[in-house]
Amino acid sequence: MVHQVTLIPGDGIGPEVAGATVRVLEATGVQIAWERFDAVGYAGIERYGTALPEEVVDSIRRNGVALKGPVTTPVKGGFRSVNVALRQQLDLFANVRPCKALPGIKVPFPGVDLVIIRENTEGLYRGIEFYDERLQIADSIARVTLRGSSRIIRYAFEYATLHRRRLLTLVHKANILKATAGMFLAEGQRLAAAYPAIPFNDRIIDNFAMQLVLRPHDYDCIVTTNLFGDILSDLCAGLVGGLGTVPGANIGEKAAIFEAVHGSAPDIAGKNLANPTALLQSAVMMLRHLDEATVAGRLERAILAVYRERTVLTRDVGGTASTDEFTHNIIAHLGAQQ
Ligand code: NAI
Ligand code: MG
């Protein structure tokens, strides 16, 4: 079967890691027909006058699946995040980010295995922002709905059940943010009763951040609101060897976008230094989503083998290999499995 998949290489290191991932997927023999869109973000503004051309969103709606590299978002002015816009327009409410160290990487704690399930469409990322120049007052409003809270927490309980996880921790700041985080927590406590097989607890975000770097093994699955999930994802990536290896999936009812946790890494862009593992692992998640579990398993084994050998790894995980050398080695391992 040929899968139609939208491809957004992105910018910065995006084209390098996306190029590597497409080459690896081709080497697996899986049949994918890519619908490729290069003009997104800055490139979209230059070519079409918009960072997120409508045809990109239409393509993902039609295909239901996309593989995406990072897209730069300017800090000041410019345009709103393409990433946030895609997640909101396609209602990709669940951002799933498994953080597990690959073999052979130097990490502060061996055996960490965490999954962040981040609400992906609401909270402070809703874009309800005002700046009153005269009064010099700025507002960024966190919009959290009961429906949105309920569906992400339900998703987290279902995920934990399906993947036989041992604990679900809801992370919040309900002591201060009584309206938004208070509602999120109350809904979590209500739903916990419907999933008695999954142990459930909750933690306040600041204390939780400390606990993660002292005792990460005490935790397993984490469900939280948008901003906290964004921050904790990078923290957890740091616990398992850095952003170069951690994958992600943005899941909605009708579409899914698979992309790494990391951004466009302007500091190493265009230098053949980027680690494509994070996007490769996102591709493993995509293959499972496409019901290509056998190919997903083969790709996963090739990645594990390359890390176990430790001879051809990129700089961010302690090696000296370029993006291309690493990619060739993954492809060689795929061949060796056949
Ligand atoms: P970043 O994640 O791009 O980079 C942080 C650090 O990690 C840098 O030192 C970078 O070199 C390193 N790094 C990241 N990915 C790597 C990889 N695959 N291999 C080796 N090293 C890697 O975060 P930063 O610099 O804060 O953001 C840069 C831009 O990316 C911003 O414009 C931001 O808005 C955007 N961004 C986009 C995302 C997306 O498209 N989903 C997600 C996160 C950020
Ligand atoms: Mg982030």
Short mmCIF file of C-alpha atoms and ligand atoms in Angstrom, two decimals:
data_model
loop_
_atom_site.label_atom_id
_atom_site.label_comp_id
_atom_site.label_asym_id
_atom_site.label_seq_id
_atom_site.Cartn_x
_atom_site.Cartn_y
_atom_site.Cartn_z
CA MET A 1 0.00 0.00 0.00
CA VAL A 2 1.24 3.49 -0.86
CA HIS A 3 0.86 6.01 1.95
CA GLN A 4 0.30 9.64 1.00
CA VAL A 5 2.19 11.74 3.53
CA THR A 6 2.72 15.51 3.69
CA LEU A 7 6.38 16.45 4.15
CA ILE A 8 7.43 19.79 5.66
CA PRO A 9 11.26 19.83 5.80
CA GLY A 10 11.20 23.17 7.68
CA ASP A 11 14.23 25.43 8.03
CA GLY A 12 17.53 25.61 9.96
CA ILE A 13 18.59 21.97 10.42
CA GLY A 14 15.13 20.90 9.20
CA PRO A 15 16.10 20.09 5.60
CA GLU A 16 19.15 18.13 6.81
CA VAL A 17 17.27 15.94 9.31
CA ALA A 18 14.21 15.60 7.06
CA GLY A 19 16.42 14.68 4.07
CA ALA A 20 18.14 12.04 6.19
CA THR A 21 14.81 10.65 7.39
CA VAL A 22 13.35 10.44 3.89
CA ARG A 23 16.47 8.58 2.68
CA VAL A 24 16.22 6.14 5.57
CA LEU A 25 12.50 5.57 5.00
CA GLU A 26 13.18 4.90 1.31
CA ALA A 27 15.78 2.33 2.34
CA THR A 28 13.19 0.48 4.44
CA GLY A 29 11.15 -0.15 1.28
CA VAL A 30 7.98 1.31 2.80
CA GLN A 31 5.83 2.88 0.10
CA ILE A 32 5.38 6.56 0.81
CA ALA A 33 4.31 9.19 -1.74
CA TRP A 34 5.43 12.52 -0.31
CA GLU A 35 3.60 15.80 -0.83
CA ARG A 36 6.45 18.15 -0.09
CA PHE A 37 6.15 21.79 1.00
CA ASP A 38 9.33 23.82 1.32
CA ALA A 39 7.75 27.27 1.53
CA VAL A 40 6.72 27.35 5.19
CA GLY A 41 7.84 29.89 7.81
CA TYR A 42 10.22 32.55 6.47
CA ALA A 43 10.34 30.81 3.08
CA GLY A 44 6.52 30.90 2.93
CA ILE A 45 6.47 34.64 3.65
CA GLU A 46 9.01 35.23 0.89
CA ARG A 47 7.23 33.15 -1.72
CA TYR A 48 3.53 33.45 -0.82
CA GLY A 49 3.37 36.26 1.71
CA THR A 50 2.24 33.86 4.44
CA ALA A 51 4.18 31.67 6.87
CA LEU A 52 1.64 28.88 6.61
CA PRO A 53 0.13 28.62 3.10
CA GLU A 54 -3.41 27.20 3.08
CA GLU A 55 -2.37 24.42 0.68
CA VAL A 56 -0.09 22.96 3.36
CA VAL A 57 -2.94 22.67 5.85
CA ASP A 58 -5.20 21.28 3.09
CA SER A 59 -2.60 18.65 2.22
CA ILE A 60 -2.39 17.43 5.84
CA ARG A 61 -6.19 17.42 6.10
CA ARG A 62 -6.37 15.31 2.95
CA ASN A 63 -3.55 12.89 3.82
CA GLY A 64 -4.19 12.74 7.55
CA VAL A 65 -0.46 12.35 8.24
CA ALA A 66 2.58 14.63 8.03
CA LEU A 67 6.27 14.41 8.82
CA LYS A 68 7.67 17.77 9.79
CA GLY A 69 11.07 19.32 10.44
CA PRO A 70 11.43 22.33 12.74
CA VAL A 71 10.32 25.79 11.64
CA THR A 72 11.94 28.94 13.07
CA THR A 73 9.67 31.37 14.92
CA PRO A 74 11.03 34.89 15.32
CA VAL A 75 11.04 36.04 18.96
CA LYS A 76 9.94 39.59 18.21
CA GLY A 77 7.28 40.68 15.71
CA GLY A 78 7.38 38.76 12.46
CA PHE A 79 4.79 36.00 12.36
CA ARG A 80 3.05 33.74 14.82
CA SER A 81 4.44 30.24 15.24
CA VAL A 82 3.66 27.95 12.31
CA ASN A 83 3.92 25.03 14.71
CA VAL A 84 1.28 26.40 17.06
CA ALA A 85 -0.93 27.38 14.10
CA LEU A 86 -0.78 23.87 12.59
CA ARG A 87 -1.64 22.26 15.90
CA GLN A 88 -4.57 24.62 16.47
CA GLN A 89 -5.95 24.64 12.91
CA LEU A 90 -5.85 20.83 12.68
CA ASP A 91 -6.93 20.41 16.31
CA LEU A 92 -3.94 18.17 17.11
CA PHE A 93 -4.71 18.22 20.80
CA ALA A 94 -2.28 15.59 22.08
CA ASN A 95 1.47 16.10 21.90
CA VAL A 96 3.13 12.82 22.86
CA ARG A 97 6.85 12.89 23.62
CA PRO A 98 8.51 9.69 24.80
CA CYS A 99 11.85 10.34 26.55
CA LYS A 100 13.96 7.23 26.88
CA ALA A 101 17.74 7.08 26.65
CA LEU A 102 19.22 5.20 23.72
CA PRO A 103 21.90 2.67 24.64
CA GLY A 104 25.44 3.96 25.00
CA ILE A 105 24.59 7.64 25.54
CA LYS A 106 26.05 9.31 28.61
CA VAL A 107 23.11 10.35 30.80
CA PRO A 108 22.82 11.62 34.36
CA PHE A 109 20.49 8.73 35.34
CA PRO A 110 20.43 5.39 33.52
CA GLY A 111 17.06 3.80 32.76
CA VAL A 112 14.90 6.94 32.60
CA ASP A 113 11.72 6.22 30.66
CA LEU A 114 9.21 9.07 30.69
CA VAL A 115 6.38 10.08 28.38
CA ILE A 116 5.13 13.65 28.30
CA ILE A 117 1.55 14.07 27.12
CA ARG A 118 1.09 17.78 26.57
CA GLU A 119 -2.17 19.58 25.80
CA ASN A 120 -1.35 21.10 22.44
CA THR A 121 -4.06 23.59 21.47
CA GLU A 122 -4.98 25.70 24.52
CA GLY A 123 -3.48 27.46 27.52
CA LEU A 124 -1.06 30.33 27.09
CA TYR A 125 -0.45 29.30 23.47
CA ARG A 126 -4.01 30.20 22.46
CA GLY A 127 -2.67 33.52 21.17
CA ILE A 128 -4.97 35.76 23.25
CA GLU A 129 -2.46 38.56 23.70
CA PHE A 130 -2.74 42.30 24.15
CA TYR A 131 -0.30 45.09 24.57
CA ASP A 132 -1.60 48.48 25.61
CA GLU A 133 1.10 50.87 24.50
CA ARG A 134 -0.33 53.86 26.34
CA LEU A 135 -0.60 52.10 29.69
CA GLN A 136 2.36 49.81 28.95
CA ILE A 137 0.48 46.77 30.11
CA ALA A 138 0.88 43.36 28.47
CA ASP A 139 -1.57 40.46 28.75
CA SER A 140 -1.14 36.86 27.59
CA ILE A 141 -4.28 34.98 28.52
CA ALA A 142 -4.31 31.25 29.24
CA ARG A 143 -7.53 29.88 27.78
CA VAL A 144 -8.26 26.41 29.20
CA THR A 145 -11.55 24.64 28.55
CA LEU A 146 -13.15 21.75 30.39
CA ARG A 147 -13.62 19.94 27.08
CA GLY A 148 -9.94 20.44 26.18
CA SER A 149 -8.78 19.35 29.63
CA SER A 150 -11.03 16.34 29.65
CA ARG A 151 -9.94 15.04 26.25
CA ILE A 152 -6.18 15.33 26.89
CA ILE A 153 -6.42 13.71 30.33
CA ARG A 154 -8.62 10.95 28.91
CA TYR A 155 -6.09 10.51 26.09
CA ALA A 156 -3.31 10.19 28.71
CA PHE A 157 -5.20 7.53 30.67
CA GLU A 158 -5.94 5.62 27.44
CA TYR A 159 -2.28 5.90 26.38
CA ALA A 160 -1.10 4.66 29.78
CA THR A 161 -3.51 1.73 29.58
CA LEU A 162 -2.54 0.78 26.01
CA HIS A 163 1.18 1.03 26.67
CA ARG A 164 0.96 -0.67 30.08
CA ARG A 165 2.52 2.27 31.90
CA ARG A 166 2.80 2.18 35.69
CA LEU A 167 1.81 5.71 36.72
CA LEU A 168 0.17 8.89 35.40
CA THR A 169 1.20 12.18 37.02
CA LEU A 170 -0.81 15.33 36.34
CA VAL A 171 1.40 18.42 36.57
CA HIS A 172 -0.17 21.81 37.35
CA LYS A 173 0.03 25.06 39.30
CA ALA A 174 -3.42 24.91 40.83
CA ASN A 175 -2.27 26.57 44.06
CA ILE A 176 -1.81 29.86 42.16
CA LEU A 177 -3.69 29.46 38.86
CA LYS A 178 -6.90 28.44 40.54
CA ALA A 179 -9.14 28.90 37.51
CA THR A 180 -7.16 27.22 34.70
CA ALA A 181 -4.90 24.75 36.50
CA GLY A 182 -7.58 24.24 39.17
CA MET A 183 -10.05 23.04 36.55
CA PHE A 184 -7.42 20.86 34.87
CA LEU A 185 -6.55 19.19 38.19
CA ALA A 186 -10.17 18.68 39.23
CA GLU A 187 -10.92 17.02 35.90
CA GLY A 188 -7.88 14.74 36.31
CA GLN A 189 -9.02 13.69 39.77
CA ARG A 190 -12.54 13.05 38.45
CA LEU A 191 -11.31 10.93 35.51
CA ALA A 192 -8.86 8.96 37.67
CA ALA A 193 -11.85 7.20 39.20
CA ALA A 194 -12.76 5.86 35.75
CA TYR A 195 -9.29 4.32 35.30
CA PRO A 196 -8.62 2.47 38.56
CA ALA A 197 -5.96 0.26 36.91
CA ILE A 198 -3.67 3.27 36.32
CA PRO A 199 -2.12 4.69 39.49
CA PHE A 200 -2.56 8.48 39.44
CA ASN A 201 -1.01 11.35 41.33
CA ASP A 202 -0.45 15.08 40.82
CA ARG A 203 2.46 17.44 41.38
CA ILE A 204 2.89 21.22 41.40
CA ILE A 205 5.11 22.21 38.46
CA ASP A 206 7.98 23.88 40.35
CA ASN A 207 8.41 21.07 42.85
CA PHE A 208 7.99 18.59 40.00
CA ALA A 209 10.82 20.19 38.00
CA MET A 210 13.13 19.66 40.95
CA GLN A 211 11.95 16.10 41.52
CA LEU A 212 12.55 15.23 37.87
CA VAL A 213 16.22 16.13 38.13
CA LEU A 214 16.65 14.38 41.50
CA ARG A 215 14.46 11.28 41.19
CA PRO A 216 13.27 10.84 37.59
CA HIS A 217 12.63 7.13 38.17
CA ASP A 218 9.72 8.01 40.46
CA TYR A 219 7.75 9.15 37.40
CA ASP A 220 6.42 7.52 34.26
CA CYS A 221 3.66 9.23 32.21
CA ILE A 222 3.05 12.94 32.64
CA VAL A 223 -0.03 14.87 31.52
CA THR A 224 0.01 18.65 31.64
CA THR A 225 -1.08 21.90 30.03
CA ASN A 226 0.59 23.43 26.99
CA LEU A 227 3.35 25.69 28.37
CA PHE A 228 4.37 23.35 31.19
CA GLY A 229 4.48 20.47 28.69
CA ASP A 230 6.70 22.46 26.35
CA ILE A 231 9.20 23.24 29.10
CA LEU A 232 9.15 19.80 30.70
CA SER A 233 9.71 18.16 27.28
CA ASP A 234 13.08 19.86 26.90
CA LEU A 235 13.93 19.11 30.53
CA CYS A 236 13.14 15.42 30.00
CA ALA A 237 15.07 15.45 26.71
CA GLY A 238 18.05 16.69 28.73
CA LEU A 239 17.65 13.75 31.11
CA VAL A 240 17.96 11.23 28.28
CA GLY A 241 20.84 12.72 26.28
CA GLY A 242 19.56 15.93 24.74
CA LEU A 243 17.25 17.19 22.04
CA GLY A 244 18.99 15.27 19.26
CA THR A 245 17.18 12.03 20.02
CA VAL A 246 13.71 12.80 21.40
CA PRO A 247 10.72 12.26 19.09
CA GLY A 248 7.21 13.60 19.15
CA ALA A 249 3.74 13.18 17.71
CA ASN A 250 0.92 15.73 17.46
CA ILE A 251 -2.27 13.71 17.41
CA GLY A 252 -5.82 14.79 16.60
CA GLU A 253 -9.02 13.01 15.66
CA LYS A 254 -8.47 13.50 11.94
CA ALA A 255 -4.77 14.15 11.44
CA ALA A 256 -1.36 13.65 12.99
CA ILE A 257 1.97 15.43 12.55
CA PHE A 258 5.16 13.68 13.55
CA GLU A 259 8.07 15.93 14.47
CA ALA A 260 11.04 16.08 16.82
CA VAL A 261 10.89 18.02 20.09
CA HIS A 262 13.84 20.18 19.02
CA GLY A 263 13.80 23.41 17.03
CA SER A 264 15.69 24.62 13.98
CA ALA A 265 19.05 24.81 15.83
CA PRO A 266 20.44 27.84 13.95
CA ASP A 267 23.80 27.39 15.72
CA ILE A 268 24.55 24.21 13.74
CA ALA A 269 22.32 24.62 10.67
CA GLY A 270 23.83 23.84 7.27
CA LYS A 271 26.97 22.28 8.79
CA ASN A 272 26.10 18.59 8.41
CA LEU A 273 26.27 18.27 12.20
CA ALA A 274 22.61 17.80 13.15
CA ASN A 275 21.51 14.55 14.69
CA PRO A 276 18.57 13.15 12.69
CA THR A 277 17.71 10.57 15.38
CA ALA A 278 14.88 12.63 16.87
CA LEU A 279 13.10 12.85 13.52
CA LEU A 280 13.94 9.21 12.71
CA GLN A 281 12.32 8.19 15.99
CA SER A 282 9.35 10.39 15.11
CA ALA A 283 9.21 8.46 11.82
CA VAL A 284 9.09 5.21 13.83
CA MET A 285 6.02 6.61 15.63
CA MET A 286 4.57 7.62 12.24
CA LEU A 287 5.08 4.14 10.79
CA ARG A 288 3.21 2.59 13.73
CA HIS A 289 0.42 5.13 13.19
CA LEU A 290 0.29 4.04 9.52
CA ASP A 291 -0.01 0.39 10.63
CA GLU A 292 3.50 -0.36 9.37
CA ALA A 293 4.58 -1.97 12.64
CA THR A 294 7.05 -4.39 11.00
CA VAL A 295 8.95 -1.60 9.23
CA ALA A 296 8.79 0.50 12.41
CA GLY A 297 10.36 -2.35 14.35
CA ARG A 298 13.15 -2.76 11.76
CA LEU A 299 13.96 0.94 11.82
CA GLU A 300 13.92 0.99 15.60
CA ARG A 301 16.32 -1.97 15.74
CA ALA A 302 18.68 -0.27 13.28
CA ILE A 303 18.73 2.89 15.44
CA LEU A 304 19.37 0.85 18.60
CA ALA A 305 22.17 -1.10 16.91
CA VAL A 306 23.93 2.07 15.74
CA TYR A 307 23.78 3.51 19.26
CA ARG A 308 24.93 0.27 20.85
CA GLU A 309 28.00 0.21 18.60
CA ARG A 310 28.82 3.83 19.42
CA THR A 311 31.24 4.11 16.48
CA VAL A 312 29.23 6.43 14.18
CA LEU A 313 27.34 8.94 16.33
CA THR A 314 26.87 12.69 15.93
CA ARG A 315 28.60 15.28 18.10
CA ASP A 316 25.64 16.09 20.38
CA VAL A 317 25.70 12.52 21.74
CA GLY A 318 29.46 12.28 22.12
CA GLY A 319 30.49 11.15 18.62
CA THR A 320 32.29 12.78 15.71
CA ALA A 321 30.15 11.69 12.74
CA SER A 322 28.38 14.05 10.36
CA THR A 323 24.63 13.88 9.67
CA ASP A 324 25.39 12.06 6.41
CA GLU A 325 27.78 9.53 7.92
CA PHE A 326 25.29 8.73 10.66
CA THR A 327 22.50 8.36 8.11
CA HIS A 328 24.55 6.03 5.89
CA ASN A 329 25.27 3.88 8.90
CA ILE A 330 21.58 3.59 9.78
CA ILE A 331 20.87 2.57 6.17
CA ALA A 332 23.70 0.02 6.30
CA HIS A 333 22.17 -1.51 9.43
CA LEU A 334 18.76 -1.68 7.77
CA GLY A 335 20.36 -3.56 4.88
CA ALA A 336 22.16 -5.92 7.26
CA GLN A 337 18.83 -6.91 8.84
CA GLN A 338 17.37 -8.19 5.59
P1 NAI B 1 16.63 24.26 19.43
O1 NAI B 1 15.89 23.06 19.88
O2 NAI B 1 16.60 24.57 17.99
O3 NAI B 1 18.17 24.11 19.88
C1 NAI B 1 18.57 24.01 21.23
C2 NAI B 1 19.98 23.41 21.31
O4 NAI B 1 19.92 22.01 20.99
C3 NAI B 1 20.95 24.03 20.31
O5 NAI B 1 22.23 24.09 20.91
C4 NAI B 1 20.96 23.05 19.16
O6 NAI B 1 22.17 23.02 18.43
C5 NAI B 1 20.73 21.71 19.87
N1 NAI B 1 20.00 20.78 18.99
C6 NAI B 1 18.67 20.82 18.71
N2 NAI B 1 18.36 19.84 17.87
C7 NAI B 1 19.50 19.18 17.58
C8 NAI B 1 19.80 18.07 16.74
N3 NAI B 1 18.86 17.44 16.03
N4 NAI B 1 21.09 17.65 16.67
C9 NAI B 1 22.04 18.25 17.39
N5 NAI B 1 21.81 19.30 18.21
C10 NAI B 1 20.55 19.76 18.30
O7 NAI B 1 16.09 25.47 20.30
P2 NAI B 1 16.24 27.06 20.05
O8 NAI B 1 17.61 27.36 19.59
O9 NAI B 1 15.72 27.66 21.29
O10 NAI B 1 15.19 27.39 18.91
C11 NAI B 1 15.54 27.67 17.56
C12 NAI B 1 14.29 27.94 16.75
O11 NAI B 1 13.51 26.75 16.63
C13 NAI B 1 13.34 29.00 17.35
O12 NAI B 1 12.94 29.86 16.32
C14 NAI B 1 12.16 28.21 17.85
O13 NAI B 1 10.96 28.94 17.81
C15 NAI B 1 12.13 27.06 16.86
N6 NAI B 1 11.47 25.84 17.37
C16 NAI B 1 10.69 25.14 16.49
C17 NAI B 1 10.10 23.97 16.88
C18 NAI B 1 9.28 23.22 15.89
O14 NAI B 1 9.30 23.53 14.70
N7 NAI B 1 8.53 22.25 16.31
C19 NAI B 1 10.26 23.45 18.25
C20 NAI B 1 11.14 24.22 19.07
C21 NAI B 1 11.70 25.39 18.65
MG MG B 2 9.52 23.30 22.73
#
